[in-house]
Amino acid sequence: MDRRVLFATLILLAGGATGVGVALFAFVGVDDATTGTTVVWESEPAAGDDGSGAVVATVDGDPLLLRPAVENGSRVVRATIVGTDETPWTVPIAGPDAERRGGDDGDGSGDGPVGVSGLATGTLGGDPVVALTTASGGLVVVDAADGARRFAVDLGGPSGIRPAVGDLTGDGSAEVAAVTADGGVLVVDGEGDAVAEASLSGEVTRRPLVAEPDAEAGERGGLAVLTTAGDPATVHMLDASGGTRWTTEPSVNPLSWNAADSRDGPVLALGGANGNIETVETSDGSDRYEVKLQDRPIAVGDADPGRVYVGGSGSVWAVDLLDGEVVWKQQYGASTRINEPRMGDVDGNGERAPVVVNRAGEVLAMTQQGEVLARGGPAEVVVYGGPLFADVTGDGGDEVIVVTDDGTAIAVDT
């Protein structure tokens, strides 16, 4: 493939008030020989969600697309077999006090569907599950196989913030962690019984992150929660019992974040409104580095053990988690905002690599080295969430699932 590669040497900014560095990187340009894409499946819309709350869960080897939706004025979670029009189950979702109110709305008025968070998937007791929180303050977990309600828990405060599913203790059993908008934290086990609680200062608007422990490496796990207390925010790392291990105030105003592993231990990667990425050590909250990527907000996405992938306005970066070096930068779609990058195996070689979709629905699939595998996608759509993945065609590789702002899922073969 005829490619244009421009190596740009950028100066490491020395200290000053910001201490922000920018490293040497390879800029990889998209050329006319880039492989196109084909739309191979399109679902019916799912009213009631802007597309950012959908997930894919694997049940008995088959992918299910799960979307929060509204049917007949009520909130539901709808499962669709990817690549078909089959809906094996739909489960209604009500707020924790719906029976007392006589309605299922999220604001106490009884005249509308309950507001919900984006969905989170995981495994509890060996079973695939999907979890969400309601704006009125409930944590609801259902079995992904059939939609049967596993448990519902009152959080004691308003939520609608995506929960997290992961193994906080390293004992092989996952927990579900949920937060409320006013700083409440609740961690429950696979039966819905509380195992940890906390009350933090400030408001919460971002999902909590489970940092799973690595016993062999001597790494402790924890639950990271981001609040508005502090200037501009505070990261709280809680232990498995809800106690605070440490707190820190990051330099950036984080609009997105994720937990990631590096060659020198796990970190939290924060994407700032100012276009900077900052990483914080999960062990003690110390700052590892801050790197300037651009002057507009960025979205931190998935990571492999060595680097994290970041989307911005018209650009995608691979950032080394150890030292903040920008390994490569890829540009496409002019200045259109790119949603959080995610990783999938689009060519079926067993290696997960970054894929992004921008707000206009254009997909860009790359190798881990930043080389473009395919570019294209649906036209005249609006997309707010990152890509999802499922093997729709049965060729052994993932197709990219783009969910538009009306809940329509579109499978793109790269």
Coordinates of C-alpha atoms in Angstrom, one line a residue:
M1 CA 0.0 0.0 0.0
D2 CA 1.3 3.4 -1.0
R3 CA 1.4 5.3 2.3
R4 CA 2.5 8.7 3.3
V5 CA 4.5 8.7 6.5
L6 CA 5.7 11.9 8.0
F7 CA 8.0 11.8 11.0
A8 CA 7.6 15.0 13.0
T9 CA 10.0 15.9 15.8
L10 CA 8.3 17.7 18.6
I11 CA 10.2 19.4 21.4
L12 CA 9.8 18.2 24.9
L13 CA 8.5 21.2 26.8
A14 CA 10.7 21.7 29.8
G15 CA 8.8 22.1 33.1
G16 CA 7.4 25.5 33.5
A17 CA 4.1 25.8 35.3
T18 CA 2.5 23.0 33.4
G19 CA 5.2 20.3 33.2
V20 CA 3.5 19.0 30.1
G21 CA 5.6 17.2 27.5
V22 CA 5.0 16.2 23.9
A23 CA 7.1 13.4 22.5
L24 CA 8.6 12.2 19.2
F25 CA 5.9 10.4 17.1
A26 CA 5.2 9.0 13.7
F27 CA 2.3 10.7 11.8
V28 CA 0.6 8.1 9.6
G29 CA -1.5 9.6 6.8
V30 CA -4.6 7.9 5.2
D31 CA -4.2 7.6 1.4
D32 CA -6.4 6.7 -1.5
A33 CA -5.5 3.0 -1.4
T34 CA -7.2 2.5 1.9
T35 CA -9.6 -0.5 1.8
G36 CA -13.3 0.4 1.9
T37 CA -16.0 -1.0 4.1
T38 CA -19.4 -2.7 3.5
V39 CA -22.6 -2.4 5.5
V40 CA -23.7 -6.0 6.1
W41 CA -26.6 -5.6 8.6
E42 CA -28.8 -2.9 10.0
S43 CA -31.2 -3.2 12.9
E44 CA -34.5 -1.5 13.7
P45 CA -34.1 1.7 15.7
A46 CA -34.4 1.5 19.5
A47 CA -36.1 4.7 20.7
G48 CA -35.1 6.1 24.0
D49 CA -31.3 6.0 23.8
D50 CA -28.8 8.1 21.9
G51 CA -26.7 5.0 21.0
S52 CA -24.0 5.5 23.6
G53 CA -25.5 3.0 26.1
A54 CA -25.5 -0.1 23.9
V55 CA -23.2 -3.1 24.5
V56 CA -22.5 -6.5 23.0
A57 CA -22.6 -9.6 25.2
T58 CA -21.7 -13.2 24.2
V59 CA -24.1 -15.8 25.3
D60 CA -23.3 -19.5 24.5
G61 CA -20.9 -18.3 21.8
D62 CA -23.4 -16.0 20.1
P63 CA -23.3 -12.2 20.2
L64 CA -26.3 -10.3 21.5
L65 CA -26.7 -6.6 21.0
L66 CA -28.2 -5.1 24.2
R67 CA -29.8 -1.6 24.1
P68 CA -31.7 0.5 26.6
A69 CA -34.9 1.5 24.9
V70 CA -38.4 2.7 25.4
E71 CA -41.4 0.6 24.4
N72 CA -45.0 1.7 25.0
G73 CA -43.8 4.6 27.2
S74 CA -41.8 2.3 29.5
R75 CA -38.1 1.8 29.9
V76 CA -36.8 -1.6 28.8
V77 CA -33.5 -3.4 27.9
R78 CA -33.9 -5.1 24.5
A79 CA -31.7 -7.9 23.3
T80 CA -31.2 -8.5 19.6
I81 CA -29.3 -11.4 18.0
V82 CA -26.7 -9.6 16.0
G83 CA -27.2 -9.9 12.3
T84 CA -30.9 -10.7 12.5
D85 CA -34.2 -9.1 13.4
E86 CA -34.7 -11.6 16.3
T87 CA -35.4 -10.2 19.7
P88 CA -35.0 -13.1 22.2
W89 CA -36.0 -11.0 25.2
T90 CA -37.1 -7.6 26.4
V91 CA -37.1 -6.8 30.1
P92 CA -38.8 -3.8 31.7
I93 CA -36.8 -1.5 34.0
A94 CA -38.4 0.4 36.8
G95 CA -37.0 2.7 39.4
P96 CA -36.5 1.5 43.0
D97 CA -39.6 3.2 44.3
A98 CA -41.9 2.7 41.2
E99 CA -44.4 0.5 43.1
R100 CA -44.8 3.1 45.8
R101 CA -45.2 5.9 43.2
G102 CA -47.5 4.0 40.9
G103 CA -45.3 4.7 38.0
D104 CA -41.9 3.9 36.4
D105 CA -40.6 7.4 35.7
G106 CA -37.3 8.7 36.9
D107 CA -38.3 12.0 38.5
G108 CA -41.3 11.0 40.7
S109 CA -44.0 12.3 38.4
G110 CA -45.2 8.9 37.2
D111 CA -45.7 10.0 33.6
G112 CA -42.6 8.9 31.7
P113 CA -40.0 6.2 31.4
V114 CA -37.2 6.0 33.9
G115 CA -33.9 7.5 32.9
V116 CA -31.1 5.0 32.8
S117 CA -27.3 4.8 32.4
G118 CA -25.4 3.1 29.7
L119 CA -25.2 -0.6 30.0
A120 CA -22.2 -2.6 31.5
T121 CA -21.5 -6.3 30.9
G122 CA -19.6 -8.8 32.9
T123 CA -19.8 -12.3 34.4
L124 CA -21.3 -13.1 37.8
G125 CA -21.2 -16.7 39.1
G126 CA -20.2 -17.9 35.6
D127 CA -23.2 -16.2 34.0
P128 CA -23.0 -13.3 31.5
V129 CA -25.0 -10.3 32.9
V130 CA -25.8 -6.8 32.0
A131 CA -26.0 -4.0 34.6
L132 CA -27.4 -0.4 34.7
T133 CA -28.4 2.2 37.1
T134 CA -31.6 4.4 37.0
A135 CA -31.8 8.1 37.4
S136 CA -34.1 7.5 40.4
G137 CA -31.4 5.6 42.2
G138 CA -31.6 1.8 41.4
L139 CA -28.9 -0.7 40.4
V140 CA -30.5 -3.4 38.2
V141 CA -28.7 -6.5 37.0
V142 CA -30.2 -9.1 34.6
D143 CA -29.0 -12.3 33.0
A144 CA -27.9 -11.6 29.5
A145 CA -29.0 -15.1 28.4
D146 CA -32.8 -14.6 29.0
G147 CA -33.3 -11.2 30.6
A148 CA -34.3 -12.7 33.9
R149 CA -33.8 -10.1 36.7
R150 CA -30.9 -11.2 38.9
F151 CA -31.4 -8.5 41.5
A152 CA -32.3 -4.8 42.0
V153 CA -30.8 -2.7 44.7
D154 CA -31.7 0.8 46.0
L155 CA -28.6 3.0 45.8
G156 CA -30.0 5.6 48.2
G157 CA -29.5 8.5 45.8
P158 CA -29.9 9.6 42.2
S159 CA -27.8 7.9 39.6
G160 CA -28.1 7.1 35.9
I161 CA -24.3 6.6 35.8
R162 CA -22.9 3.5 34.1
P163 CA -21.8 0.9 36.7
A164 CA -18.8 -1.3 36.6
V165 CA -18.4 -5.1 36.8
G166 CA -15.1 -6.6 37.9
D167 CA -13.1 -8.6 40.5
L168 CA -12.1 -6.1 43.2
T169 CA -10.6 -8.6 45.6
G170 CA -8.8 -11.0 43.2
D171 CA -10.7 -14.0 44.5
G172 CA -12.1 -15.0 41.1
S173 CA -15.6 -13.7 41.8
A174 CA -16.7 -10.4 40.3
E175 CA -18.6 -7.6 42.0
V176 CA -20.8 -4.8 40.7
A177 CA -19.9 -1.2 41.7
A178 CA -22.3 1.7 41.3
V179 CA -22.2 5.3 42.3
T180 CA -24.8 8.0 42.9
A181 CA -24.6 11.6 41.6
D182 CA -24.2 12.9 45.1
G183 CA -21.1 10.8 45.9
G184 CA -22.5 7.6 47.2
V185 CA -20.7 4.3 46.4
L186 CA -22.1 0.8 46.7
V187 CA -20.4 -2.5 45.8
V188 CA -22.5 -5.7 45.8
D189 CA -21.6 -9.3 45.2
G190 CA -23.2 -11.6 42.6
E191 CA -26.3 -12.0 44.7
G192 CA -26.8 -8.3 45.2
D193 CA -25.6 -8.2 48.8
A194 CA -23.6 -5.2 49.8
V195 CA -19.9 -5.8 50.4
A196 CA -18.7 -2.1 50.5
E197 CA -20.1 1.3 50.9
A198 CA -18.7 4.8 50.9
S199 CA -19.8 8.4 50.8
L200 CA -17.5 10.9 49.0
S201 CA -17.5 14.6 48.8
G202 CA -18.5 16.2 45.6
E203 CA -20.7 15.1 42.7
V204 CA -20.1 12.1 40.4
T205 CA -20.8 12.2 36.7
R206 CA -18.3 9.6 35.3
R207 CA -18.5 5.8 35.6
P208 CA -16.4 4.1 38.4
L209 CA -13.4 2.0 37.3
V210 CA -12.5 -1.3 38.7
A211 CA -8.7 -1.8 39.0
E212 CA -8.4 -5.5 39.4
P213 CA -5.5 -6.7 41.6
D214 CA -2.6 -8.7 40.3
A215 CA -1.4 -11.0 43.1
E216 CA 1.6 -12.3 41.3
A217 CA 2.9 -8.8 40.7
G218 CA 1.9 -7.7 44.2
E219 CA -0.5 -5.1 42.8
R220 CA -3.5 -4.2 45.0
G221 CA -6.9 -3.7 43.4
G222 CA -9.4 -1.0 44.1
L223 CA -12.3 1.0 42.9
A224 CA -11.6 4.4 41.3
V225 CA -14.3 7.1 41.6
L226 CA -14.0 10.6 40.2
T227 CA -15.8 13.5 41.9
T228 CA -16.1 17.2 41.4
A229 CA -14.5 18.0 44.7
G230 CA -11.1 19.6 44.3
D231 CA -9.6 21.8 41.6
P232 CA -10.6 20.7 39.0
A233 CA -11.6 17.2 40.4
T234 CA -10.6 14.5 42.8
V235 CA -9.8 10.8 42.1
H236 CA -10.6 8.5 45.0
M237 CA -9.1 5.1 45.2
L238 CA -11.2 2.8 47.5
D239 CA -10.3 -0.6 48.8
A240 CA -12.5 -3.7 48.7
S241 CA -14.2 -2.7 51.9
G242 CA -15.0 0.9 50.8
G243 CA -12.1 2.5 52.7
T244 CA -10.1 5.3 51.0
R245 CA -6.6 4.2 50.0
W246 CA -5.7 7.5 48.5
T247 CA -7.0 10.7 46.8
T248 CA -5.4 13.0 44.3
E249 CA -6.4 16.1 42.4
P250 CA -5.4 15.6 38.7
S251 CA -4.1 18.5 36.6
V252 CA -6.6 18.0 33.8
N253 CA -10.3 18.5 33.9
P254 CA -11.2 14.9 33.0
L255 CA -14.0 14.3 30.5
S256 CA -13.1 10.6 30.1
W257 CA -11.0 8.0 31.8
N258 CA -10.0 4.4 31.8
A259 CA -7.9 1.9 33.8
A260 CA -4.9 0.4 32.0
D261 CA -1.9 -1.9 32.5
S262 CA 1.6 -0.8 31.7
R263 CA 5.1 -2.4 31.9
D264 CA 5.6 -0.6 35.2
G265 CA 2.2 -1.3 36.8
P266 CA -1.4 -0.2 36.3
V267 CA -2.5 3.4 35.8
L268 CA -5.6 5.5 35.4
A269 CA -5.6 7.4 32.1
L270 CA -7.5 10.7 32.1
G271 CA -8.5 12.7 29.0
G272 CA -8.7 16.4 29.6
A273 CA -11.0 19.1 28.3
N274 CA -7.8 20.9 27.3
G275 CA -6.5 18.1 25.1
N276 CA -4.0 16.7 27.5
I277 CA -3.8 13.1 28.7
E278 CA -2.7 12.5 32.2
T279 CA -1.9 9.2 33.9
V280 CA -2.1 8.4 37.6
E281 CA -0.5 5.4 39.4
T282 CA -3.2 3.2 40.9
S283 CA -0.8 2.1 43.6
D284 CA -0.5 5.5 45.3
G285 CA -2.1 8.2 43.2
S286 CA 1.1 9.8 42.1
D287 CA 1.2 11.5 38.7
R288 CA 3.2 9.5 36.1
Y289 CA 3.0 12.1 33.2
E290 CA 0.9 14.6 31.4
V291 CA 1.2 15.0 27.6
K292 CA -0.4 17.6 25.3
L293 CA -2.2 16.0 22.3
Q294 CA -4.2 18.9 21.0
D295 CA -6.1 22.0 22.1
R296 CA -9.6 20.4 22.1
P297 CA -11.2 17.7 24.4
I298 CA -10.0 14.2 24.0
A299 CA -11.6 10.8 24.7
V300 CA -9.6 8.1 26.4
G301 CA -10.5 4.6 25.1
D302 CA -9.2 1.0 25.4
A303 CA -5.7 0.0 26.2
D304 CA -3.4 -3.0 25.6
P305 CA -0.7 -3.8 28.1
G306 CA 1.7 -1.2 26.6
R307 CA -0.4 1.8 25.3
V308 CA -3.7 3.6 25.4
Y309 CA -5.7 4.8 22.4
V310 CA -7.1 8.3 22.4
G311 CA -9.6 10.0 20.1
G312 CA -9.8 13.8 19.5
S313 CA -11.0 16.2 16.8
G314 CA -10.0 14.5 13.6
S315 CA -7.1 12.5 15.2
V316 CA -6.3 9.2 16.9
W317 CA -3.2 8.7 19.1
A318 CA -1.5 5.6 20.5
V319 CA 0.2 6.8 23.7
D320 CA 2.8 4.7 25.5
L321 CA 1.6 4.1 29.1
L322 CA 5.1 3.9 30.5
D323 CA 6.5 7.3 29.5
G324 CA 3.8 9.2 27.6
E325 CA 5.5 8.9 24.2
V326 CA 3.1 9.3 21.4
V327 CA 3.9 6.2 19.4
W328 CA 1.8 7.2 16.4
K329 CA -0.9 9.6 15.3
Q330 CA -3.5 9.0 12.7
Q331 CA -5.8 11.6 11.1
Y332 CA -9.1 11.3 9.3
G333 CA -12.4 13.0 9.0
A334 CA -11.1 16.6 9.0
S335 CA -12.0 18.1 12.4
T336 CA -14.9 15.8 13.2
R337 CA -14.9 14.6 16.8
I338 CA -13.8 11.0 17.3
N339 CA -15.5 8.9 20.0
E340 CA -13.5 6.7 22.4
P341 CA -11.3 4.2 20.6
R342 CA -12.0 0.5 21.3
M343 CA -10.2 -2.7 20.3
G344 CA -11.4 -5.6 18.2
D345 CA -10.1 -8.4 16.0
V346 CA -11.5 -7.2 12.6
D347 CA -9.2 -9.3 10.4
G348 CA -9.6 -12.5 12.4
N349 CA -5.9 -13.0 13.1
G350 CA -6.4 -13.2 16.9
E351 CA -4.8 -9.8 17.6
R352 CA -7.0 -7.1 18.9
A353 CA -6.3 -3.7 17.5
P354 CA -7.8 -0.2 17.7
V355 CA -10.9 0.9 15.8
V356 CA -12.6 4.3 16.0
V357 CA -15.8 5.8 14.7
N358 CA -16.3 9.6 14.5
R359 CA -19.5 11.6 15.2
A360 CA -20.4 11.3 11.4
G361 CA -20.3 7.4 11.6
E362 CA -17.1 7.0 9.7
V363 CA -15.1 3.9 10.8
L364 CA -11.4 3.7 10.8
A365 CA -9.8 0.2 11.6
M366 CA -6.1 0.1 12.2
T367 CA -3.3 -2.3 13.2
Q368 CA -1.5 -1.8 16.5
Q369 CA 1.2 0.0 14.5
G370 CA -1.4 2.6 13.3
E371 CA -1.6 1.3 9.7
V372 CA -5.0 1.6 8.3
L373 CA -6.9 -1.7 7.5
A374 CA -10.2 -0.1 6.4
R375 CA -12.0 3.2 6.3
G376 CA -15.7 3.9 5.6
G377 CA -19.1 3.3 7.1
P378 CA -22.7 4.4 7.0
A379 CA -23.6 7.8 5.6
E380 CA -25.6 10.7 7.0
V381 CA -25.8 9.4 10.6
V382 CA -24.8 10.8 14.0
V383 CA -22.9 8.5 16.4
Y384 CA -22.1 9.4 20.1
G385 CA -20.6 6.1 21.2
G386 CA -17.5 4.1 20.5
P387 CA -17.5 1.0 18.2
L388 CA -18.8 -2.4 19.3
F389 CA -17.7 -5.7 17.8
A390 CA -19.4 -9.0 16.7
D391 CA -18.8 -11.6 14.0
V392 CA -21.8 -11.0 11.8
T393 CA -20.7 -12.7 8.6
G394 CA -19.2 -15.8 10.2
D395 CA -15.7 -15.3 8.7
G396 CA -13.9 -15.4 12.1
G397 CA -13.2 -11.7 12.3
D398 CA -15.2 -9.0 14.0
E399 CA -17.5 -6.7 12.2
V400 CA -17.7 -3.2 13.6
I401 CA -21.1 -2.3 15.1
V402 CA -22.0 1.4 14.9
V403 CA -25.0 2.5 17.0
T404 CA -26.5 5.7 15.8
D405 CA -28.3 8.4 17.8
D406 CA -31.7 6.8 17.2
G407 CA -30.5 3.4 18.5
T408 CA -30.1 1.8 15.0
A409 CA -27.2 -0.7 15.0
I410 CA -25.2 -0.9 11.7
A411 CA -22.7 -3.7 11.1
V412 CA -19.7 -2.7 9.0
D413 CA -17.5 -5.3 7.4
T414 CA -13.9 -4.1 7.1

